Coordinates of C-alpha atoms (C1' of nucleotides) in Angstrom, one line a residue:
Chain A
X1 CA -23.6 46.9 120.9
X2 CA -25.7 49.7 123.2
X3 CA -28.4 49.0 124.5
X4 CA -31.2 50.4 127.1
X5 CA -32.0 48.4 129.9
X6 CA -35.5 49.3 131.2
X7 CA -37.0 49.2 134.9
X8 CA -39.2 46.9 136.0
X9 CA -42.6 48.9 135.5
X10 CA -44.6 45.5 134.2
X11 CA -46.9 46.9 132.1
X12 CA -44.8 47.0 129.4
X13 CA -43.9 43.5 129.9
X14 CA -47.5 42.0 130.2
X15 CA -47.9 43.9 127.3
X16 CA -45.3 42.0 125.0
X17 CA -46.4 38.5 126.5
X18 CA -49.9 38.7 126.2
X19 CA -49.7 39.6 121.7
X20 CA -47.0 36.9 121.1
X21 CA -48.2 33.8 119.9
X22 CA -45.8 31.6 121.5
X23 CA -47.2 32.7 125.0
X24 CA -50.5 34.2 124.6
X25 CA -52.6 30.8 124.9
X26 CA -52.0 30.7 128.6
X27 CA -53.8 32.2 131.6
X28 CA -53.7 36.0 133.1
X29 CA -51.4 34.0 136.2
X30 CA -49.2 32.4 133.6
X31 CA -48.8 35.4 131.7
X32 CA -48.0 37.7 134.6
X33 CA -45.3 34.9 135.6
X34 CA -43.2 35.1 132.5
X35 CA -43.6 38.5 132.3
X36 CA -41.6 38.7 135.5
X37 CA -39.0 36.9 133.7
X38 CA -38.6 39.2 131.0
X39 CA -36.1 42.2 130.2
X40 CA -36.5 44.8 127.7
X41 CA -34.2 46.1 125.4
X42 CA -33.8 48.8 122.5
X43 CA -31.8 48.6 119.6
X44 CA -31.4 51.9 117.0
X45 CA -31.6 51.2 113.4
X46 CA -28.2 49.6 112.3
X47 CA -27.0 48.0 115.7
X48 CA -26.4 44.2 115.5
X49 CA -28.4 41.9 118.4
X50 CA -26.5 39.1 117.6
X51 CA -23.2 38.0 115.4
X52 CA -22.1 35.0 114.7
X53 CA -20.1 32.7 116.2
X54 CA -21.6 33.3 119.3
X55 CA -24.0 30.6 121.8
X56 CA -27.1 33.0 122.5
X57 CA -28.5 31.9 125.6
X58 CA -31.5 34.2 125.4
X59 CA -35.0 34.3 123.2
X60 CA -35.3 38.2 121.9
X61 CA -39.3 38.5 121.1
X62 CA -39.9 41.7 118.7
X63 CA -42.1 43.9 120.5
X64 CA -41.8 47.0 118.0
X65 CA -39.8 47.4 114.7
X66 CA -37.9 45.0 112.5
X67 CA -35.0 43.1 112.6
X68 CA -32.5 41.2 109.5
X69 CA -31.3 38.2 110.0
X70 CA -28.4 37.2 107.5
X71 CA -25.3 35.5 107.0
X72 CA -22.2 37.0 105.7
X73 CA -20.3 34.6 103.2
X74 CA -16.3 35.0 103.4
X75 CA -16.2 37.3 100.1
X76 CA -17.9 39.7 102.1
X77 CA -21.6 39.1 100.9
X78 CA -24.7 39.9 102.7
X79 CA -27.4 37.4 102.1
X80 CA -30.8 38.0 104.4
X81 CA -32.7 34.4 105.3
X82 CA -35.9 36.3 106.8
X83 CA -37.1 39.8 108.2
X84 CA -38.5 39.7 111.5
X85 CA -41.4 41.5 112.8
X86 CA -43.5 42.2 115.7
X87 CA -44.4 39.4 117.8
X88 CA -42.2 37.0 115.9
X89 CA -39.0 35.5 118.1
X90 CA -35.1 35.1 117.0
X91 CA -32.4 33.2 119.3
X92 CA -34.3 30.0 118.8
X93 CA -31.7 27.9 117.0
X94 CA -29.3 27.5 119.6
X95 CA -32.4 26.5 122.1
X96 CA -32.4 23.1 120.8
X97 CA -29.3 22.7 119.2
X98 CA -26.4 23.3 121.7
X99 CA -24.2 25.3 118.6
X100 CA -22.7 28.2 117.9
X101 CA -25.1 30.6 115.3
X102 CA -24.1 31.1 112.0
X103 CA -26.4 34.6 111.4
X104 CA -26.4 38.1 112.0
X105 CA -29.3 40.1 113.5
X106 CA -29.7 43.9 112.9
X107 CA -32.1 46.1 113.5
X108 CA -33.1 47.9 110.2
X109 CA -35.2 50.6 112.1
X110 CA -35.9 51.4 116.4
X111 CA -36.6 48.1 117.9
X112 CA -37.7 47.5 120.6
X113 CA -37.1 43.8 122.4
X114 CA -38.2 41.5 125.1
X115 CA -35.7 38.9 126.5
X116 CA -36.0 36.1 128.0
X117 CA -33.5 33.4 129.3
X118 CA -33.0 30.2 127.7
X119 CA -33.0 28.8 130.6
X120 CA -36.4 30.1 132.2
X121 CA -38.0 29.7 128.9
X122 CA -36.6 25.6 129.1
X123 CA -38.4 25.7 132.7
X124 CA -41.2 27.7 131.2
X125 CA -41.6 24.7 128.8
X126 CA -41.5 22.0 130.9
X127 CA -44.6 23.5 132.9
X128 CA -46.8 24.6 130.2
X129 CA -45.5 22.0 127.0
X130 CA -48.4 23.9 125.1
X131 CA -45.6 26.4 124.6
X132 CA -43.6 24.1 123.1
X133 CA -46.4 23.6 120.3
X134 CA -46.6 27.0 118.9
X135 CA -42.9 27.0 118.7
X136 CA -43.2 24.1 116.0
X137 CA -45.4 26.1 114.5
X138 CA -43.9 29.3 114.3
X139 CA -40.5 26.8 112.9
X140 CA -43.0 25.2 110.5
X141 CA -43.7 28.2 109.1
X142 CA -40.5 29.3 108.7
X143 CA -39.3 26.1 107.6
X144 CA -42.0 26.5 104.6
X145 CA -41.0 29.8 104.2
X146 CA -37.5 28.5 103.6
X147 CA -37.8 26.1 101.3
X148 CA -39.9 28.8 99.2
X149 CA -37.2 31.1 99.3
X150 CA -34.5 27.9 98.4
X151 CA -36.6 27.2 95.2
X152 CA -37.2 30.5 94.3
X153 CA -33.1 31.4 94.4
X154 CA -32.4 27.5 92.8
X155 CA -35.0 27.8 89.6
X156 CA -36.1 31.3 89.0
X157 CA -34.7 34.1 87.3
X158 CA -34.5 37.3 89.5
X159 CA -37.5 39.0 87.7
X160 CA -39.6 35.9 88.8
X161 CA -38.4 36.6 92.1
X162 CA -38.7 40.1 92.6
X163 CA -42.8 39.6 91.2
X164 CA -43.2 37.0 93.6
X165 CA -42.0 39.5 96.4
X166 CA -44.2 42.5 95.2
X167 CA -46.8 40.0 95.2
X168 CA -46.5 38.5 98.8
X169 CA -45.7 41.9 100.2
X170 CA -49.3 43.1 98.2
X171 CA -50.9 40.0 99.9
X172 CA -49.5 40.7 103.3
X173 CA -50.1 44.2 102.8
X174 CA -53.7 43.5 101.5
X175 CA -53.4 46.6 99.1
X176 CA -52.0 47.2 95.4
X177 CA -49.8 49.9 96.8
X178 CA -47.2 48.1 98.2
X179 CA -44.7 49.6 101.3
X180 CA -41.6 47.5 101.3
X181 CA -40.5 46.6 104.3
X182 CA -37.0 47.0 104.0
X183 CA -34.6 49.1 101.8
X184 CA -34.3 47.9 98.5
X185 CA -30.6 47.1 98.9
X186 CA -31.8 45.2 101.4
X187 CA -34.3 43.2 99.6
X188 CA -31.4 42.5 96.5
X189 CA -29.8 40.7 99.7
X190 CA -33.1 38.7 100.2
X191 CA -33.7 38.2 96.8
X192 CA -30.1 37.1 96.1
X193 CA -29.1 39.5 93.7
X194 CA -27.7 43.0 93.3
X195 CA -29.4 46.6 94.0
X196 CA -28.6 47.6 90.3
X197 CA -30.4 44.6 89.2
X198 CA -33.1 45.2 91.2
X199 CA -32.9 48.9 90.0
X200 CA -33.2 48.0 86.4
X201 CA -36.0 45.3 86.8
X202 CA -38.5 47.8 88.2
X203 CA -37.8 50.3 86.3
X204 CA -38.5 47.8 83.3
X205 CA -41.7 46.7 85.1
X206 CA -42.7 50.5 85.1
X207 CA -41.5 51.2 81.7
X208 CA -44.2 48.3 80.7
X209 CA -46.8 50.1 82.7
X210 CA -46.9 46.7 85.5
X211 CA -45.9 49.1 88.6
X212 CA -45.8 52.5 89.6
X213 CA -42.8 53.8 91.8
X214 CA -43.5 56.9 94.5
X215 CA -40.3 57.5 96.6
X216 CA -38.1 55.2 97.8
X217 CA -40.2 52.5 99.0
X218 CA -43.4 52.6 97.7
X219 CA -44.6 50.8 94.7
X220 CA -48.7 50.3 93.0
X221 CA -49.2 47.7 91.2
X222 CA -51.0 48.6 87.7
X223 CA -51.2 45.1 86.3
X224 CA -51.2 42.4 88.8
X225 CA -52.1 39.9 86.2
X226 CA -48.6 40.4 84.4
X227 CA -46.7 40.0 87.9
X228 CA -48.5 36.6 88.5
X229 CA -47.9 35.2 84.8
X230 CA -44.1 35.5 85.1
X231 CA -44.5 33.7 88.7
X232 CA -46.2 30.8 86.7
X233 CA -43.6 30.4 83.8
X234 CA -41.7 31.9 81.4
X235 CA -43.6 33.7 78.0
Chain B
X1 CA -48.4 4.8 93.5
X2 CA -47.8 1.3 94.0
X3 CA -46.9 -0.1 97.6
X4 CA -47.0 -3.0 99.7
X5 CA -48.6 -3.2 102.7
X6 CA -46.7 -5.4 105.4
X7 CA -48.6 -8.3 108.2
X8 CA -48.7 -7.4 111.7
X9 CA -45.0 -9.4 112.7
X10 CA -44.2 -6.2 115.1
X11 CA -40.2 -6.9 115.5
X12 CA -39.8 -5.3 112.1
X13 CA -41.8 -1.7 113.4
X14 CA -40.5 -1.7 117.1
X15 CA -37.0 -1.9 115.1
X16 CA -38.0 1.2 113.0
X17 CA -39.6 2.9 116.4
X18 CA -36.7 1.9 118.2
X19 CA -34.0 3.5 116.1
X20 CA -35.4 6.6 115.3
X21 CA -34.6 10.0 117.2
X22 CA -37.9 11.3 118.2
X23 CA -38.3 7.8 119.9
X24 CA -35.6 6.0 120.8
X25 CA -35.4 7.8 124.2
X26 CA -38.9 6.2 125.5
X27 CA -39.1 3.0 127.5
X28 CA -39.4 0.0 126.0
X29 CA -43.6 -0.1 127.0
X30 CA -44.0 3.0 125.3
X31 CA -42.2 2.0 122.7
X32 CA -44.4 -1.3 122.1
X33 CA -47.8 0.8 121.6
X34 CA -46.3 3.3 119.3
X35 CA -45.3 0.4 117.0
X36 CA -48.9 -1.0 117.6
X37 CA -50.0 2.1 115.8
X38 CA -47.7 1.9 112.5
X39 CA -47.7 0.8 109.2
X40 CA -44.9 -0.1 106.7
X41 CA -45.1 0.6 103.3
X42 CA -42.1 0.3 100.5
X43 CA -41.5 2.1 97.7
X44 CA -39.4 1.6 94.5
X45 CA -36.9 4.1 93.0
X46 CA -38.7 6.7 91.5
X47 CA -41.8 6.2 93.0
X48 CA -43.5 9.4 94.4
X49 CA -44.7 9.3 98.2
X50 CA -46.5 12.2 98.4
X51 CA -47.4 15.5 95.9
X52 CA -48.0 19.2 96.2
X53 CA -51.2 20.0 96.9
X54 CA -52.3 17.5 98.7
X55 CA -52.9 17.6 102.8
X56 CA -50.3 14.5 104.2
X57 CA -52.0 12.7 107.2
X58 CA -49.7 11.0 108.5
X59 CA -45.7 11.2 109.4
X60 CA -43.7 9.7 107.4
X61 CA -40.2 7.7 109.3
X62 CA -37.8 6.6 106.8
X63 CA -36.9 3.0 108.2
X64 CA -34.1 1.8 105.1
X65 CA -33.6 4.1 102.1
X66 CA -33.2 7.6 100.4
X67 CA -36.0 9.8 99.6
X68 CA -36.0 13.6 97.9
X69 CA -38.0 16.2 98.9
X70 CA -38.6 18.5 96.1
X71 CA -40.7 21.3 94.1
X72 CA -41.7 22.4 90.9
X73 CA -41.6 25.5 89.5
X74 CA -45.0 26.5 87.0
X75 CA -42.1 26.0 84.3
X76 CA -41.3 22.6 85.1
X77 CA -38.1 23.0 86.9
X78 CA -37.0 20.5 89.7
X79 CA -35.5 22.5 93.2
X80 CA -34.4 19.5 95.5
X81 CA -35.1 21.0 99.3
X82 CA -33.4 18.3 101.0
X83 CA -32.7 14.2 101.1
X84 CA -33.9 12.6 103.7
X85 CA -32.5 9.1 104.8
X86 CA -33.0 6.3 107.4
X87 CA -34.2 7.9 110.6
X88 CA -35.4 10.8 109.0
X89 CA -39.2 11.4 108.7
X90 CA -41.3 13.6 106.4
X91 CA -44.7 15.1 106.3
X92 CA -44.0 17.0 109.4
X93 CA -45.1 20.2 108.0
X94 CA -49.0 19.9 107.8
X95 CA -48.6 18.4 111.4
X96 CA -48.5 21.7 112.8
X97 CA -49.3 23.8 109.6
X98 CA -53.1 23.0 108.3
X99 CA -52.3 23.7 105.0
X100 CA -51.7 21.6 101.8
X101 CA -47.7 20.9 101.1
X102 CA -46.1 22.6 97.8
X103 CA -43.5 19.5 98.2
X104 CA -42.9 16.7 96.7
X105 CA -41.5 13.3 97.9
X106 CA -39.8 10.6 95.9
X107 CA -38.4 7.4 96.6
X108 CA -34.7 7.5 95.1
X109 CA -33.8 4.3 95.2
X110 CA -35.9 1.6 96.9
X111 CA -36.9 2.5 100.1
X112 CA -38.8 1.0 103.4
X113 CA -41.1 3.7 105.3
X114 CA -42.7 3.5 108.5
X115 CA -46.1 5.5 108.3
X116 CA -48.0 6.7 111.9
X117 CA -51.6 8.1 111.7
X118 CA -51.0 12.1 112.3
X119 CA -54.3 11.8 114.8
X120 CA -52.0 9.1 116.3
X121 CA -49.1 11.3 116.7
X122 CA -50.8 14.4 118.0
X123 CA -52.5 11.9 121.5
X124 CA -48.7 10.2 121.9
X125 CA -47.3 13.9 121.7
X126 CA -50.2 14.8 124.4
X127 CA -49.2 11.8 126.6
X128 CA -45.5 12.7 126.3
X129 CA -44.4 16.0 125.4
X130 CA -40.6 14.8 125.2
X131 CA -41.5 13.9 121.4
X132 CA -42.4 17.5 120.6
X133 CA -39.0 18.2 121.9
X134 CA -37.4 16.3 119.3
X135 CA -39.1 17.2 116.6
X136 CA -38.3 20.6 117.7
X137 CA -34.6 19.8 117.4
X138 CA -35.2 18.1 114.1
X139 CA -36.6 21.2 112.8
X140 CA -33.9 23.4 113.9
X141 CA -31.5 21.3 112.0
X142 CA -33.4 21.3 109.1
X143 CA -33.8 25.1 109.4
X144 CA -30.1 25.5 109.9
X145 CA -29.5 23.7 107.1
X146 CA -32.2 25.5 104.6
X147 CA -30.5 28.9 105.9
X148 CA -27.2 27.0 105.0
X149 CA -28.7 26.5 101.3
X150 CA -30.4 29.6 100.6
X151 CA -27.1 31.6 101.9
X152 CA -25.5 29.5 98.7
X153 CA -28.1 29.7 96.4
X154 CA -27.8 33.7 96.7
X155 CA -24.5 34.5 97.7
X156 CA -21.7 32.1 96.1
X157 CA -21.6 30.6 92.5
X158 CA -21.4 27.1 91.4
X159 CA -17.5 25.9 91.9
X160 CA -18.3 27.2 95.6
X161 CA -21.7 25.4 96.3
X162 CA -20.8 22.6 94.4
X163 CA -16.8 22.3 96.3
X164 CA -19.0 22.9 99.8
X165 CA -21.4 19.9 99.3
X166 CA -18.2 18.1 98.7
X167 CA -17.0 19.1 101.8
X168 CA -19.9 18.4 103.6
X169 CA -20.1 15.0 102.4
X170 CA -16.6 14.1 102.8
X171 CA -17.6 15.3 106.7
X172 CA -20.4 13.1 107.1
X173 CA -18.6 10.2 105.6
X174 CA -15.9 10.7 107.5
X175 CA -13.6 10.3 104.5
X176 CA -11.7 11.4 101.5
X177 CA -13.3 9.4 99.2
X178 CA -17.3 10.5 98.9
X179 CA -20.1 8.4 97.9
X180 CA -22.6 10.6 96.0
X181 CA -25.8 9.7 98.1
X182 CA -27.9 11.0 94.2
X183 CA -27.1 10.8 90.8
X184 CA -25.0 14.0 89.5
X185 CA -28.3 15.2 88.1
X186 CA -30.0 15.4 91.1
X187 CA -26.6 17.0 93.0
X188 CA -27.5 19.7 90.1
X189 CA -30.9 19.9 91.3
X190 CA -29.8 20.5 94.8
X191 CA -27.6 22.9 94.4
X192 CA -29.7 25.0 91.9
X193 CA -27.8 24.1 88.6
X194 CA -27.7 21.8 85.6
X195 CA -26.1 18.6 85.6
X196 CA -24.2 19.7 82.4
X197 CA -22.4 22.8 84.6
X198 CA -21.6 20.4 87.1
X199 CA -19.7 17.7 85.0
X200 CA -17.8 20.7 83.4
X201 CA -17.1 21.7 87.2
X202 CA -16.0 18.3 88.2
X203 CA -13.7 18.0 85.0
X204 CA -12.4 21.5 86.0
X205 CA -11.9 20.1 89.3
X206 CA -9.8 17.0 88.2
X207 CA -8.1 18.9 85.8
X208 CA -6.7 21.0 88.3
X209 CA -5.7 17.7 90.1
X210 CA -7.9 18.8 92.9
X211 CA -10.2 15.8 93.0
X212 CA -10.6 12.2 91.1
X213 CA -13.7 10.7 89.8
X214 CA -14.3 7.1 89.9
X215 CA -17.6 5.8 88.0
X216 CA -20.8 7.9 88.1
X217 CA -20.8 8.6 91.7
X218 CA -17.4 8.7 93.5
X219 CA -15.1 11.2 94.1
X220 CA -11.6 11.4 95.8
X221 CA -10.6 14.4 97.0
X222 CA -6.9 15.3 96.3
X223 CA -6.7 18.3 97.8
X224 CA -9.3 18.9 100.1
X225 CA -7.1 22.7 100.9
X226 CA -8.1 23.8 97.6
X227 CA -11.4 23.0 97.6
X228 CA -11.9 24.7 101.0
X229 CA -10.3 27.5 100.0
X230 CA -12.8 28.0 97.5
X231 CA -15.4 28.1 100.5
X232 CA -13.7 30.9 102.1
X233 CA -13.9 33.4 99.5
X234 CA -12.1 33.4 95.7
X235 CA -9.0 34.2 94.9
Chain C
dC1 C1' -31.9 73.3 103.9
dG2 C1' -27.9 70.6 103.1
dC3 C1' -25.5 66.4 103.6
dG4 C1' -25.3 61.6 103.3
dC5 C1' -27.1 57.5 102.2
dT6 C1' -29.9 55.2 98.7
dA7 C1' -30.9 54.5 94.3
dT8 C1' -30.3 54.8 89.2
dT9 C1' -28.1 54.3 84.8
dG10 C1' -24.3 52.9 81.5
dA11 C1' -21.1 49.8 79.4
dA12 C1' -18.0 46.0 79.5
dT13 C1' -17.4 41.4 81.3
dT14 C1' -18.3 37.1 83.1
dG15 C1' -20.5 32.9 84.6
dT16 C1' -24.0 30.0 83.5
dT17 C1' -27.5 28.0 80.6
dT18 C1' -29.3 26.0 76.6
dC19 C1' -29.6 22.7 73.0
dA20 C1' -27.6 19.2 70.5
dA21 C1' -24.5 15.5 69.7
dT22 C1' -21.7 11.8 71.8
dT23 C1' -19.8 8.9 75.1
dT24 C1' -19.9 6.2 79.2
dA25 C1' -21.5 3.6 83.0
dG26 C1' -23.8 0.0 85.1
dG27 C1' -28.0 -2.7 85.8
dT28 C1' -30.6 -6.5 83.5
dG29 C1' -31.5 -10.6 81.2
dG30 C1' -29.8 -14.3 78.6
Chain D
dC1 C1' -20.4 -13.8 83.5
dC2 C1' -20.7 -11.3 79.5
dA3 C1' -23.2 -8.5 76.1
dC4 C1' -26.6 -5.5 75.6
dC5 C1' -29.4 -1.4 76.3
dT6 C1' -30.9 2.4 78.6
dA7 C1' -30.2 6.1 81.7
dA8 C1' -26.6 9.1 83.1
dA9 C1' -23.0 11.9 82.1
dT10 C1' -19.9 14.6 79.1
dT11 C1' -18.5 18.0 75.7
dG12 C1' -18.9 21.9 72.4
dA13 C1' -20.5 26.3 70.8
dA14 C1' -23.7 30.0 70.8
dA15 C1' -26.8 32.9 73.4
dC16 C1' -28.0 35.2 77.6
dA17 C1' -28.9 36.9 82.1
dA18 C1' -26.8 39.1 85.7
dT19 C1' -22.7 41.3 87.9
dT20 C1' -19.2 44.6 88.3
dC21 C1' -17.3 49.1 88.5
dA22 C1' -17.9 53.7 88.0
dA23 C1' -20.3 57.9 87.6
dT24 C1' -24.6 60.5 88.5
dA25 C1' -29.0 61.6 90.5
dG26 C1' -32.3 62.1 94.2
dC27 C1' -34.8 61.2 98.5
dG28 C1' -35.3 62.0 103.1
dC29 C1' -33.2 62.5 107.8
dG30 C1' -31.6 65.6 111.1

DNA sequence: CGCGCTATTGAATTGTTTCAATTTAGGTGG
DNA sequence: CCACCTAAATTGAAACAATTCAATAGCGCG
């Protein structure tokens, strides 16, 4: 695991406190405080922030590019629980629950991270307990998120999931021509299934006329009516 | 929705307010008003607490019970997210999260709740900030647990989900003979399956000398080697 | 511009579901 | 406490969706 420790030229640092959610509620003084707390780190696309098994005793805040978390199963399979983007946070789990982490975390492209220890962030917490409050939630969301992705992978066939991505992604996106966010071996991992699978689907989805593929990554959605219908039942 | 609203004899909701986690480490003066603000409500198997859809204003605290959390998919199918029993709450997630719930909650078997105002909640969470704490570690759990599932539902098939919830229970039981805490249909739910793949996996199972059933909802486990093995990759 | 990683396609196999028919368990009322 | 009756669970057989392995194609990074 390499990574690039920064000076201390605060800038950079006020910079990451001031967009994140968690912390940007809080006074110019506050602000400048935790960012005095703060490190900076880079990861290249591949390197792993975190493995399992370990106690992480520091929150990593995103301040540019994107970052996996997953879980490996003994049999050697990748399955991704979330993709996490600027501003969002990782490292929380063991903050309030004294284990050892069960996921992965990978940078998928240059990342660029802001760490803070789980101890000054406890202090940090204590002081200002409005802190505290967007961290529930940031986990509510997340939580909601989860049980989406739980029903999704317990009752729907994978071409009801992989609509329901495109879809999301579309909203997110707020366009019909879609970027994904991630390879789409990668988002077979999310989705639970394979990359030929996911392979076929869209290229049945095209073959229909629903999508439009352009490279790798990038898809159009033709008929957004047909992706919704198979996210509300089966014909 | 039927359910019965209790007098004001407090004994019976300082017990509930006493008991619970996000509580149970006030004083016992702190402790008194909180109970001044709740209600108790019961509900009979099968009897649905709340519904998608609909915005939940108030928290939920599971006082004697079992109740699941569940959704529906548009065609109809039932994903179980999670069971929640005594000293568990629900409704947490429009607490912190406006929006309306896509969950559903039903009573699965008869069950006592203890029901606090959300407006409530948020001024005792003001006054004492040591509550958000533990509903932060609450959450975690749940999360940990949800990343738990969804790393089943996508990466293992059923004789591995459905030998790990086994596991799991005989863990929390703290024996080798497991009390189902749902019907086997619901189990299926759970752990994204039918109930008729899981009685063939159970028979399988027995077959194999690996576990016994006794009754509907019972299960000795033989060889608890086997079934772990079955968690750490196939053979 | 070329190499490597990513994606695609084919064909055989497998695990799981579905639907329908029985069997069994266990709560309820007599 | 036993017999009943309903809900729960089991079993069979056919149909299907998705995976696997292997071979090929193609995008895009350096």
């Amino acid at each position: 695991m390499k990574c690039h420790h920064h000076g201390n030229h605060n800038g950079e640092f006020e910079l990451c406190v001031s967009k994140v959610p968690i912390f940007n509620h809080l006074n110019q003084e506050e602000m400048k405080e935790i960012a005095s707390l703060i490190q900076s780190k880079t990861f290249k696309k591949g390197e792993v922030i975190f493995s399992a098994n370990s106690s992480i005793n520091e929150l990593f805040i995103i301040h540019t590019g994107r970052v996996k978390i997953y879980r490996l199963s003994e049999s050697g399979r990748e399955q991704i629980l979330r993709v996490l983007e600027a501003k969002e946070f990782m490292g929380e789990l063991t903050l309030f629950n004294e284990s050892l982490t069960q996921n992965y975390a990978e940078a998928t492209e240059k990342t660029e991270i802001c760490v803070i220890q789980k101890l000054d962030l406890q202090k940090l917490i204590e002081k200002k307990p409005s802190i505290a409050l967007r961290i529930l939630e940031e986990f509510s969301r997340r939580l909601t998120n989860a049980d989406q992705l739980i029903q999704q992978l317990g009752s729907a066939d994978v071409e009801t999931r992989l609509a329901s991505v495109i879809i999301d992604l579309s909203n997110k996106q707020i366009s019909r021509t879609v970027t994904l966010p991630m390879s789409k071996r990668d988002l077979a991992s999310l989705i639970g299934t394979t990359q030929e699978t996911i392979s076929r689907k869209l290229s049945t989805f095209q073959e229909h006329g629903w999508i439009k593929q352009t490279g790798q990554r990038v898809i159009t959605i033709l008929n957004m009516e047909q992706l919704i219908s198979f996210t509300e039942g089966k014909k």
